[in-house]
Every structure is written in C-alpha cells, then in structure tokens.
PDB file of N, CA and C in Angstrom:
ATOM      1  N   MET A1080      62.083  31.474 151.366  1.00  0.00           N
ATOM      2  CA  MET A1080      60.963  31.914 152.173  1.00  0.00           C
ATOM      3  C   MET A1080      60.909  33.438 152.253  1.00  0.00           C
ATOM      4  N   ASP A1081      62.074  34.080 152.320  1.00  0.00           N
ATOM      5  CA  ASP A1081      62.110  35.537 152.391  1.00  0.00           C
ATOM      6  C   ASP A1081      61.573  36.164 151.111  1.00  0.00           C
ATOM      7  N   ILE A1082      61.846  35.555 149.987  1.00  0.00           N
ATOM      8  CA  ILE A1082      61.343  36.074 148.713  1.00  0.00           C
ATOM      9  C   ILE A1082      59.825  35.963 148.674  1.00  0.00           C
ATOM     10  N   PHE A1083      59.293  34.849 149.163  1.00  0.00           N
ATOM     11  CA  PHE A1083      57.848  34.652 149.197  1.00  0.00           C
ATOM     12  C   PHE A1083      57.182  35.707 150.073  1.00  0.00           C
ATOM     13  N   LEU A1084      57.747  35.987 151.236  1.00  0.00           N
ATOM     14  CA  LEU A1084      57.183  37.014 152.121  1.00  0.00           C
ATOM     15  C   LEU A1084      57.273  38.400 151.494  1.00  0.00           C
ATOM     16  N   ALA A1085      58.361  38.674 150.797  1.00  0.00           N
ATOM     17  CA  ALA A1085      58.495  39.960 150.119  1.00  0.00           C
ATOM     18  C   ALA A1085      57.446  40.107 149.021  1.00  0.00           C
ATOM     19  N   ILE A1086      57.204  39.045 148.289  1.00  0.00           N
ATOM     20  CA  ILE A1086      56.182  39.078 147.236  1.00  0.00           C
ATOM     21  C   ILE A1086      54.800  39.283 147.854  1.00  0.00           C
ATOM     22  N   LEU A1087      54.517  38.597 148.963  1.00  0.00           N
ATOM     23  CA  LEU A1087      53.232  38.790 149.644  1.00  0.00           C
ATOM     24  C   LEU A1087      53.047  40.221 150.127  1.00  0.00           C
ATOM     25  N   ARG A1088      54.096  40.829 150.627  1.00  0.00           N
ATOM     26  CA  ARG A1088      54.010  42.219 151.083  1.00  0.00           C
ATOM     27  C   ARG A1088      53.744  43.161 149.929  1.00  0.00           C
ATOM     28  N   VAL A1089      54.408  42.936 148.812  1.00  0.00           N
ATOM     29  CA  VAL A1089      54.187  43.783 147.635  1.00  0.00           C
ATOM     30  C   VAL A1089      52.759  43.625 147.128  1.00  0.00           C
ATOM     31  N   VAL A1090      52.267  42.406 147.093  1.00  0.00           N
ATOM     32  CA  VAL A1090      50.885  42.164 146.654  1.00  0.00           C
ATOM     33  C   VAL A1090      49.909  42.848 147.615  1.00  0.00           C
ATOM     34  N   TYR A1091      50.165  42.769 148.909  1.00  0.00           N
ATOM     35  CA  TYR A1091      49.293  43.406 149.895  1.00  0.00           C
ATOM     36  C   TYR A1091      49.279  44.927 149.701  1.00  0.00           C
ATOM     37  N   VAL A1092      50.441  45.509 149.471  1.00  0.00           N
ATOM     38  CA  VAL A1092      50.511  46.958 149.258  1.00  0.00           C
ATOM     39  C   VAL A1092      49.772  47.340 147.977  1.00  0.00           C
ATOM     40  N   LEU A1093      49.887  46.536 146.936  1.00  0.00           N
ATOM     41  CA  LEU A1093      49.154  46.811 145.704  1.00  0.00           C
ATOM     42  C   LEU A1093      47.644  46.726 145.930  1.00  0.00           C
ATOM     43  N   ILE A1094      47.212  45.725 146.678  1.00  0.00           N
ATOM     44  CA  ILE A1094      45.779  45.608 147.011  1.00  0.00           C
ATOM     45  C   ILE A1094      45.333  46.830 147.812  1.00  0.00           C
ATOM     46  N   PHE A1095      46.172  47.286 148.722  1.00  0.00           N
ATOM     47  CA  PHE A1095      45.852  48.472 149.508  1.00  0.00           C
ATOM     48  C   PHE A1095      45.691  49.701 148.617  1.00  0.00           C
ATOM     49  N   PHE A1096      46.605  49.898 147.666  1.00  0.00           N
ATOM     50  CA  PHE A1096      46.503  51.057 146.782  1.00  0.00           C
ATOM     51  C   PHE A1096      45.279  50.981 145.884  1.00  0.00           C
ATOM     52  N   VAL A1097      44.919  49.789 145.437  1.00  0.00           N
ATOM     53  CA  VAL A1097      43.691  49.621 144.656  1.00  0.00           C
ATOM     54  C   VAL A1097      42.482  49.979 145.524  1.00  0.00           C
ATOM     55  N   ALA A1098      42.494  49.558 146.776  1.00  0.00           N
ATOM     56  CA  ALA A1098      41.396  49.880 147.695  1.00  0.00           C
ATOM     57  C   ALA A1098      41.291  51.380 147.920  1.00  0.00           C
ATOM     58  N   VAL A1099      42.417  52.047 148.085  1.00  0.00           N
ATOM     59  CA  VAL A1099      42.408  53.507 148.258  1.00  0.00           C
ATOM     60  C   VAL A1099      41.840  54.169 147.006  1.00  0.00           C
ATOM     61  N   PHE A1100      42.247  53.692 145.847  1.00  0.00           N
ATOM     62  CA  PHE A1100      41.748  54.241 144.597  1.00  0.00           C
ATOM     63  C   PHE A1100      40.234  54.062 144.486  1.00  0.00           C
ATOM     64  N   ILE A1101      39.733  52.875 144.794  1.00  0.00           N
ATOM     65  CA  ILE A1101      38.291  52.604 144.737  1.00  0.00           C
ATOM     66  C   ILE A1101      37.539  53.524 145.702  1.00  0.00           C
ATOM     67  N   SER A1102      38.055  53.644 146.909  1.00  0.00           N
ATOM     68  CA  SER A1102      37.391  54.463 147.916  1.00  0.00           C
ATOM     69  C   SER A1102      37.378  55.940 147.520  1.00  0.00           C
ATOM     70  N   LEU A1103      38.513  56.454 147.082  1.00  0.00           N
ATOM     71  CA  LEU A1103      38.574  57.864 146.694  1.00  0.00           C
ATOM     72  C   LEU A1103      37.747  58.143 145.443  1.00  0.00           C
ATOM     73  N   LYS A1104      37.744  57.218 144.515  1.00  0.00           N
ATOM     74  CA  LYS A1104      36.942  57.385 143.303  1.00  0.00           C
ATOM     75  C   LYS A1104      35.461  57.456 143.661  1.00  0.00           C
ATOM     76  N   PHE A1105      35.037  56.628 144.593  1.00  0.00           N
ATOM     77  CA  PHE A1105      33.640  56.663 145.020  1.00  0.00           C
ATOM     78  C   PHE A1105      33.334  57.948 145.780  1.00  0.00           C
ATOM     79  N   GLU A1106      34.185  58.326 146.709  1.00  0.00           N
ATOM     80  CA  GLU A1106      33.923  59.491 147.554  1.00  0.00           C
ATOM     81  C   GLU A1106      33.949  60.798 146.773  1.00  0.00           C
ATOM     82  N   MET A1107      34.804  60.902 145.773  1.00  0.00           N
ATOM     83  CA  MET A1107      34.934  62.147 145.024  1.00  0.00           C
ATOM     84  C   MET A1107      34.119  62.161 143.740  1.00  0.00           C
ATOM     85  N   GLY A1108      33.521  61.046 143.418  1.00  0.00           N
ATOM     86  CA  GLY A1108      32.760  60.959 142.182  1.00  0.00           C
ATOM     87  C   GLY A1108      31.332  61.451 142.335  1.00  0.00           C
ATOM     88  N   GLU A1109      30.631  61.443 141.216  1.00  0.00           N
ATOM     89  CA  GLU A1109      29.235  61.858 141.194  1.00  0.00           C
ATOM     90  C   GLU A1109      28.330  60.877 141.931  1.00  0.00           C
ATOM     91  N   GLU A1110      28.782  59.627 142.003  1.00  0.00           N
ATOM     92  CA  GLU A1110      27.958  58.580 142.602  1.00  0.00           C
ATOM     93  C   GLU A1110      27.682  58.832 144.087  1.00  0.00           C
ATOM     94  N   ASN A1111      28.601  59.448 144.767  1.00  0.00           N
ATOM     95  CA  ASN A1111      28.455  59.681 146.205  1.00  0.00           C
ATOM     96  C   ASN A1111      27.567  60.885 146.516  1.00  0.00           C
ATOM     97  N   LYS A1112      27.271  61.697 145.519  1.00  0.00           N
ATOM     98  CA  LYS A1112      26.540  62.924 145.778  1.00  0.00           C
ATOM     99  C   LYS A1112      25.030  62.724 145.899  1.00  0.00           C
ATOM    100  N   ASP A1113      24.510  61.620 145.404  1.00  0.00           N
ATOM    101  CA  ASP A1113      23.071  61.400 145.511  1.00  0.00           C
ATOM    102  C   ASP A1113      22.741  60.618 146.788  1.00  0.00           C
ATOM    103  N   GLU A1114      21.457  60.411 146.995  1.00  0.00           N
ATOM    104  CA  GLU A1114      21.007  59.754 148.220  1.00  0.00           C
ATOM    105  C   GLU A1114      21.474  58.304 148.297  1.00  0.00           C
ATOM    106  N   ARG A1115      21.470  57.611 147.168  1.00  0.00           N
ATOM    107  CA  ARG A1115      21.928  56.217 147.121  1.00  0.00           C
ATOM    108  C   ARG A1115      23.404  56.122 147.517  1.00  0.00           C
ATOM    109  N   GLY A1116      24.211  57.010 146.976  1.00  0.00           N
ATOM    110  CA  GLY A1116      25.633  57.009 147.293  1.00  0.00           C
ATOM    111  C   GLY A1116      25.915  57.319 148.748  1.00  0.00           C
ATOM    112  N   GLN A1117      25.160  58.255 149.296  1.00  0.00           N
ATOM    113  CA  GLN A1117      25.318  58.579 150.714  1.00  0.00           C
ATOM    114  C   GLN A1117      24.941  57.398 151.588  1.00  0.00           C
ATOM    115  N   SER A1118      23.885  56.690 151.201  1.00  0.00           N
ATOM    116  CA  SER A1118      23.465  55.511 151.956  1.00  0.00           C
ATOM    117  C   SER A1118      24.536  54.422 151.919  1.00  0.00           C
ATOM    118  N   ILE A1119      25.105  54.203 150.742  1.00  0.00           N
ATOM    119  CA  ILE A1119      26.172  53.201 150.603  1.00  0.00           C
ATOM    120  C   ILE A1119      27.377  53.597 151.452  1.00  0.00           C
ATOM    121  N   SER A1120      27.753  54.849 151.367  1.00  0.00           N
ATOM    122  CA  SER A1120      28.908  55.340 152.126  1.00  0.00           C
ATOM    123  C   SER A1120      28.679  55.213 153.631  1.00  0.00           C
ATOM    124  N   ASN A1121      27.502  55.594 154.095  1.00  0.00           N
ATOM    125  CA  ASN A1121      27.201  55.514 155.527  1.00  0.00           C
ATOM    126  C   ASN A1121      27.195  54.076 156.030  1.00  0.00           C
ATOM    127  N   LYS A1122      26.642  53.158 155.240  1.00  0.00           N
ATOM    128  CA  LYS A1122      26.642  51.755 155.655  1.00  0.00           C
ATOM    129  C   LYS A1122      28.050  51.202 155.729  1.00  0.00           C
ATOM    130  N   SER A1123      28.876  51.570 154.760  1.00  0.00           N
ATOM    131  CA  SER A1123      30.257  51.083 154.761  1.00  0.00           C
ATOM    132  C   SER A1123      31.031  51.624 155.962  1.00  0.00           C
ATOM    133  N   TYR A1124      30.903  52.928 156.210  1.00  0.00           N
ATOM    134  CA  TYR A1124      31.567  53.507 157.369  1.00  0.00           C
ATOM    135  C   TYR A1124      31.030  52.920 158.666  1.00  0.00           C
ATOM    136  N   GLY A1125      29.730  52.653 158.706  1.00  0.00           N
ATOM    137  CA  GLY A1125      29.126  52.080 159.904  1.00  0.00           C
ATOM    138  C   GLY A1125      29.629  50.691 160.234  1.00  0.00           C
ATOM    139  N   ILE A1126      30.057  49.965 159.212  1.00  0.00           N
ATOM    140  CA  ILE A1126      30.597  48.619 159.440  1.00  0.00           C
ATOM    141  C   ILE A1126      32.082  48.677 159.787  1.00  0.00           C
ATOM    142  N   VAL A1127      32.833  49.479 159.047  1.00  0.00           N
ATOM    143  CA  VAL A1127      34.296  49.429 159.126  1.00  0.00           C
ATOM    144  C   VAL A1127      34.858  50.182 160.322  1.00  0.00           C
ATOM    145  N   PHE A1128      34.428  51.406 160.537  1.00  0.00           N
ATOM    146  CA  PHE A1128      35.145  52.226 161.503  1.00  0.00           C
ATOM    147  C   PHE A1128      34.920  51.876 162.970  1.00  0.00           C
ATOM    148  N   PRO A1129      33.852  51.214 163.358  1.00  0.00           N
ATOM    149  CA  PRO A1129      33.835  50.703 164.740  1.00  0.00           C
ATOM    150  C   PRO A1129      34.851  49.584 164.965  1.00  0.00           C
ATOM    151  N   LEU A1130      35.331  48.978 163.874  1.00  0.00           N
ATOM    152  CA  LEU A1130      36.333  47.924 164.018  1.00  0.00           C
ATOM    153  C   LEU A1130      37.716  48.475 164.381  1.00  0.00           C
ATOM    154  N   MET A1131      37.964  49.769 164.108  1.00  0.00           N
ATOM    155  CA  MET A1131      39.270  50.337 164.414  1.00  0.00           C
ATOM    156  C   MET A1131      39.562  50.353 165.915  1.00  0.00           C
ATOM    157  N   PRO A1132      38.691  50.921 166.755  1.00  0.00           N
ATOM    158  CA  PRO A1132      38.998  50.875 168.191  1.00  0.00           C
ATOM    159  C   PRO A1132      38.982  49.453 168.746  1.00  0.00           C
ATOM    160  N   LEU A1133      38.132  48.596 168.169  1.00  0.00           N
ATOM    161  CA  LEU A1133      38.113  47.203 168.612  1.00  0.00           C
ATOM    162  C   LEU A1133      39.451  46.523 168.294  1.00  0.00           C
ATOM    163  N   GLY A1134      39.957  46.735 167.097  1.00  0.00           N
ATOM    164  CA  GLY A1134      41.256  46.162 166.733  1.00  0.00           C
ATOM    165  C   GLY A1134      42.381  46.703 167.585  1.00  0.00           C
ATOM    166  N   TRP A1135      42.361  48.007 167.817  1.00  0.00           N
ATOM    167  CA  TRP A1135      43.391  48.619 168.656  1.00  0.00           C
ATOM    168  C   TRP A1135      43.301  48.072 170.079  1.00  0.00           C
ATOM    169  N   PHE A1136      42.089  47.902 170.582  1.00  0.00           N
ATOM    170  CA  PHE A1136      41.884  47.341 171.918  1.00  0.00           C
ATOM    171  C   PHE A1136      42.446  45.920 172.003  1.00  0.00           C
ATOM    172  N   LEU A1137      42.179  45.100 170.982  1.00  0.00           N
ATOM    173  CA  LEU A1137      42.698  43.727 170.981  1.00  0.00           C
ATOM    174  C   LEU A1137      44.223  43.706 170.903  1.00  0.00           C
ATOM    175  N   ILE A1138      44.794  44.616 170.130  1.00  0.00           N
ATOM    176  CA  ILE A1138      46.249  44.708 170.065  1.00  0.00           C
ATOM    177  C   ILE A1138      46.813  45.079 171.439  1.00  0.00           C
ATOM    178  N   GLU A1139      46.178  46.033 172.101  1.00  0.00           N
ATOM    179  CA  GLU A1139      46.634  46.439 173.438  1.00  0.00           C
ATOM    180  C   GLU A1139      46.480  45.307 174.451  1.00  0.00           C
ATOM    181  N   LEU A1140      45.375  44.569 174.372  1.00  0.00           N
ATOM    182  CA  LEU A1140      45.205  43.434 175.277  1.00  0.00           C
ATOM    183  C   LEU A1140      46.296  42.391 175.056  1.00  0.00           C
ATOM    184  N   TYR A1141      46.603  42.109 173.795  1.00  0.00           N
ATOM    185  CA  TYR A1141      47.668  41.158 173.491  1.00  0.00           C
ATOM    186  C   TYR A1141      49.001  41.664 174.040  1.00  0.00           C
ATOM    187  N   ASP A1142      49.264  42.960 173.859  1.00  0.00           N
ATOM    188  CA  ASP A1142      50.521  43.540 174.328  1.00  0.00           C
ATOM    189  C   ASP A1142      50.623  43.504 175.853  1.00  0.00           C
ATOM    190  N   GLN A1143      49.529  43.750 176.538  1.00  0.00           N
ATOM    191  CA  GLN A1143      49.555  43.813 177.997  1.00  0.00           C
ATOM    192  C   GLN A1143      49.566  42.445 178.671  1.00  0.00           C
ATOM    193  N   PHE A1144      48.776  41.507 178.143  1.00  0.00           N
ATOM    194  CA  PHE A1144      48.535  40.283 178.892  1.00  0.00           C
ATOM    195  C   PHE A1144      49.127  39.017 178.286  1.00  0.00           C
ATOM    196  N   ILE A1145      49.395  38.997 176.999  1.00  0.00           N
ATOM    197  CA  ILE A1145      49.890  37.767 176.386  1.00  0.00           C
ATOM    198  C   ILE A1145      51.389  37.844 176.121  1.00  0.00           C
ATOM    199  N   SER A1146      51.786  38.803 175.319  1.00  0.00           N
ATOM    200  CA  SER A1146      53.200  38.945 174.986  1.00  0.00           C
ATOM    201  C   SER A1146      53.482  40.401 174.654  1.00  0.00           C
ATOM    202  N   HIS A1147      54.574  40.913 175.190  1.00  0.00           N
ATOM    203  CA  HIS A1147      54.935  42.299 174.933  1.00  0.00           C
ATOM    204  C   HIS A1147      55.395  42.460 173.491  1.00  0.00           C
ATOM    205  N   LEU A1148      54.866  43.472 172.809  1.00  0.00           N
ATOM    206  CA  LEU A1148      55.263  43.775 171.439  1.00  0.00           C
ATOM    207  C   LEU A1148      56.331  44.854 171.462  1.00  0.00           C
ATOM    208  N   ASP A1149      57.417  44.625 170.741  1.00  0.00           N
ATOM    209  CA  ASP A1149      58.400  45.696 170.639  1.00  0.00           C
ATOM    210  C   ASP A1149      57.855  46.775 169.702  1.00  0.00           C
ATOM    211  N   TYR A1150      58.545  47.895 169.651  1.00  0.00           N
ATOM    212  CA  TYR A1150      58.039  49.064 168.924  1.00  0.00           C
ATOM    213  C   TYR A1150      57.842  48.779 167.442  1.00  0.00           C
ATOM    214  N   GLU A1151      58.777  48.123 166.812  1.00  0.00           N
ATOM    215  CA  GLU A1151      58.686  47.827 165.376  1.00  0.00           C
ATOM    216  C   GLU A1151      57.499  46.907 165.081  1.00  0.00           C
ATOM    217  N   THR A1152      57.294  45.920 165.911  1.00  0.00           N
ATOM    218  CA  THR A1152      56.164  45.016 165.723  1.00  0.00           C
ATOM    219  C   THR A1152      54.853  45.749 165.953  1.00  0.00           C
ATOM    220  N   TYR A1153      54.815  46.617 166.935  1.00  0.00           N
ATOM    221  CA  TYR A1153      53.610  47.398 167.219  1.00  0.00           C
ATOM    222  C   TYR A1153      53.257  48.291 166.031  1.00  0.00           C
ATOM    223  N   LYS A1154      54.252  48.955 165.462  1.00  0.00           N
ATOM    224  CA  LYS A1154      54.018  49.786 164.280  1.00  0.00           C
ATOM    225  C   LYS A1154      53.487  48.952 163.123  1.00  0.00           C
ATOM    226  N   LEU A1155      54.044  47.780 162.923  1.00  0.00           N
ATOM    227  CA  LEU A1155      53.622  46.909 161.831  1.00  0.00           C
ATOM    228  C   LEU A1155      52.183  46.425 162.038  1.00  0.00           C
ATOM    229  N   VAL A1156      51.834  46.066 163.254  1.00  0.00           N
ATOM    230  CA  VAL A1156      50.478  45.586 163.537  1.00  0.00           C
ATOM    231  C   VAL A1156      49.461  46.708 163.342  1.00  0.00           C
ATOM    232  N   ILE A1157      49.778  47.908 163.792  1.00  0.00           N
ATOM    233  CA  ILE A1157      48.880  49.045 163.593  1.00  0.00           C
ATOM    234  C   ILE A1157      48.753  49.353 162.106  1.00  0.00           C
ATOM    235  N   TRP A1158      49.852  49.261 161.352  1.00  0.00           N
ATOM    236  CA  TRP A1158      49.808  49.476 159.905  1.00  0.00           C
ATOM    237  C   TRP A1158      48.881  48.471 159.236  1.00  0.00           C
ATOM    238  N   PHE A1159      48.976  47.213 159.634  1.00  0.00           N
ATOM    239  CA  PHE A1159      48.090  46.198 159.068  1.00  0.00           C
ATOM    240  C   PHE A1159      46.632  46.442 159.482  1.00  0.00           C
ATOM    241  N   LEU A1160      46.408  46.931 160.676  1.00  0.00           N
ATOM    242  CA  LEU A1160      45.052  47.247 161.106  1.00  0.00           C
ATOM    243  C   LEU A1160      44.452  48.339 160.226  1.00  0.00           C
ATOM    244  N   ILE A1161      45.170  49.426 160.042  1.00  0.00           N
ATOM    245  CA  ILE A1161      44.660  50.552 159.258  1.00  0.00           C
ATOM    246  C   ILE A1161      44.475  50.167 157.799  1.00  0.00           C
ATOM    247  N   THR A1162      45.481  49.540 157.209  1.00  0.00           N
ATOM    248  CA  THR A1162      45.372  49.174 155.789  1.00  0.00           C
ATOM    249  C   THR A1162      44.327  48.089 155.575  1.00  0.00           C
ATOM    250  N   GLY A1163      44.221  47.168 156.503  1.00  0.00           N
ATOM    251  CA  GLY A1163      43.208  46.127 156.392  1.00  0.00           C
ATOM    252  C   GLY A1163      41.799  46.696 156.448  1.00  0.00           C
ATOM    253  N   LEU A1164      41.598  47.685 157.306  1.00  0.00           N
ATOM    254  CA  LEU A1164      40.290  48.326 157.377  1.00  0.00           C
ATOM    255  C   LEU A1164      39.988  49.108 156.109  1.00  0.00           C
ATOM    256  N   MET A1165      41.013  49.700 155.500  1.00  0.00           N
ATOM    257  CA  MET A1165      40.796  50.414 154.242  1.00  0.00           C
ATOM    258  C   MET A1165      40.429  49.446 153.123  1.00  0.00           C
ATOM    259  N   ILE A1166      41.072  48.296 153.096  1.00  0.00           N
ATOM    260  CA  ILE A1166      40.744  47.271 152.102  1.00  0.00           C
ATOM    261  C   ILE A1166      39.320  46.766 152.337  1.00  0.00           C
ATOM    262  N   LEU A1167      38.956  46.557 153.587  1.00  0.00           N
ATOM    263  CA  LEU A1167      37.595  46.120 153.910  1.00  0.00           C
ATOM    264  C   LEU A1167      36.574  47.176 153.504  1.00  0.00           C
ATOM    265  N   HIS A1168      36.886  48.443 153.738  1.00  0.00           N
ATOM    266  CA  HIS A1168      35.999  49.541 153.361  1.00  0.00           C
ATOM    267  C   HIS A1168      35.747  49.554 151.850  1.00  0.00           C
ATOM    268  N   ALA A1169      36.796  49.421 151.067  1.00  0.00           N
ATOM    269  CA  ALA A1169      36.642  49.405 149.606  1.00  0.00           C
ATOM    270  C   ALA A1169      35.867  48.176 149.153  1.00  0.00           C
ATOM    271  N   SER A1170      36.093  47.057 149.800  1.00  0.00           N
ATOM    272  CA  SER A1170      35.361  45.835 149.448  1.00  0.00           C
ATOM    273  C   SER A1170      33.868  45.992 149.738  1.00  0.00           C
ATOM    274  N   ILE A1171      33.542  46.577 150.870  1.00  0.00           N
ATOM    275  CA  ILE A1171      32.142  46.781 151.227  1.00  0.00           C
ATOM    276  C   ILE A1171      31.496  47.793 150.281  1.00  0.00           C
ATOM    277  N   LEU A1172      32.229  48.862 149.926  1.00  0.00           N
ATOM    278  CA  LEU A1172      31.699  49.824 148.963  1.00  0.00           C
ATOM    279  C   LEU A1172      31.368  49.147 147.641  1.00  0.00           C
ATOM    280  N   THR A1173      32.277  48.320 147.165  1.00  0.00           N
ATOM    281  CA  THR A1173      32.062  47.626 145.907  1.00  0.00           C
ATOM    282  C   THR A1173      30.860  46.692 145.984  1.00  0.00           C
ATOM    283  N   ALA A1174      30.750  45.963 147.072  1.00  0.00           N
ATOM    284  CA  ALA A1174      29.624  45.024 147.221  1.00  0.00           C
ATOM    285  C   ALA A1174      28.296  45.766 147.326  1.00  0.00           C
ATOM    286  N   LEU A1175      28.278  46.860 148.075  1.00  0.00           N
ATOM    287  CA  LEU A1175      27.030  47.614 148.237  1.00  0.00           C
ATOM    288  C   LEU A1175      26.639  48.331 146.951  1.00  0.00           C
ATOM    289  N   LYS A1176      27.612  48.778 146.164  1.00  0.00           N
ATOM    290  CA  LYS A1176      27.282  49.406 144.883  1.00  0.00           C
ATOM    291  C   LYS A1176      26.597  48.406 143.961  1.00  0.00           C
ATOM    292  N   ARG A1177      27.025  47.168 143.999  1.00  0.00           N
ATOM    293  CA  ARG A1177      26.398  46.152 143.163  1.00  0.00           C
ATOM    294  C   ARG A1177      25.028  45.749 143.698  1.00  0.00           C
ATOM    295  N   LYS A1178      24.872  45.816 145.008  1.00  0.00           N
ATOM    296  CA  LYS A1178      23.602  45.394 145.619  1.00  0.00           C
ATOM    297  C   LYS A1178      22.500  46.428 145.400  1.00  0.00           C
ATOM    298  N   TYR A1179      22.840  47.715 145.517  1.00  0.00           N
ATOM    299  CA  TYR A1179      21.831  48.784 145.410  1.00  0.00           C
ATOM    300  C   TYR A1179      21.881  49.448 144.066  1.00  0.00           C
TER     301      TYR A1179
END
C-alpha cells in the first residue's frame, strides 16, 4: 500500500509540473498577448482564484470545528490546495484555448 501511495504522489507531482509548464507557456507566449489570450486568461483566473480563499476557509473550518489538524497535515492540505488550483488553472486554460 505504501508503494501505491508513493506512486500516486509522484504521478500527482508530475501532473502538477505539466500544469505549471502549460500555464507558463501560455502566459509567456505570444498567445496571451492578443485580446483572445487575455480573455482566456481572465476567465481562467476568474474561475480558479476565488476558490483559494474558499478552500482555505473550509480547511480552517475543518480544523476549528471537526478535527484539529497537526502542523504537518496542515502543510500538506495547503500544498494540495495550491497545487490542485494550479492544475485546475492549466486545465481551464487548455479547455478555453480549444473553445475560442
């Protein structure tokens, strides 16, 4: 079971790095400089980044009222929140590029 979890973590980190690459390639490329690219970027940011305070709020509610999270678990949950939002951002960028 430990090997399976380690493999899942490695796959997740690889997906995260691919998402970072997609996002940076879009943001620094020529595609983002025109009006279409700006529209795609704004829509993606408009969807993803309001989820960050919402996720942090839910984590805090869980920590306060359901079960106390120790420091290591809290760091891990915040890491998954940030990386998950980055993966979602890259996914939305990819979908919107195909749509428009």
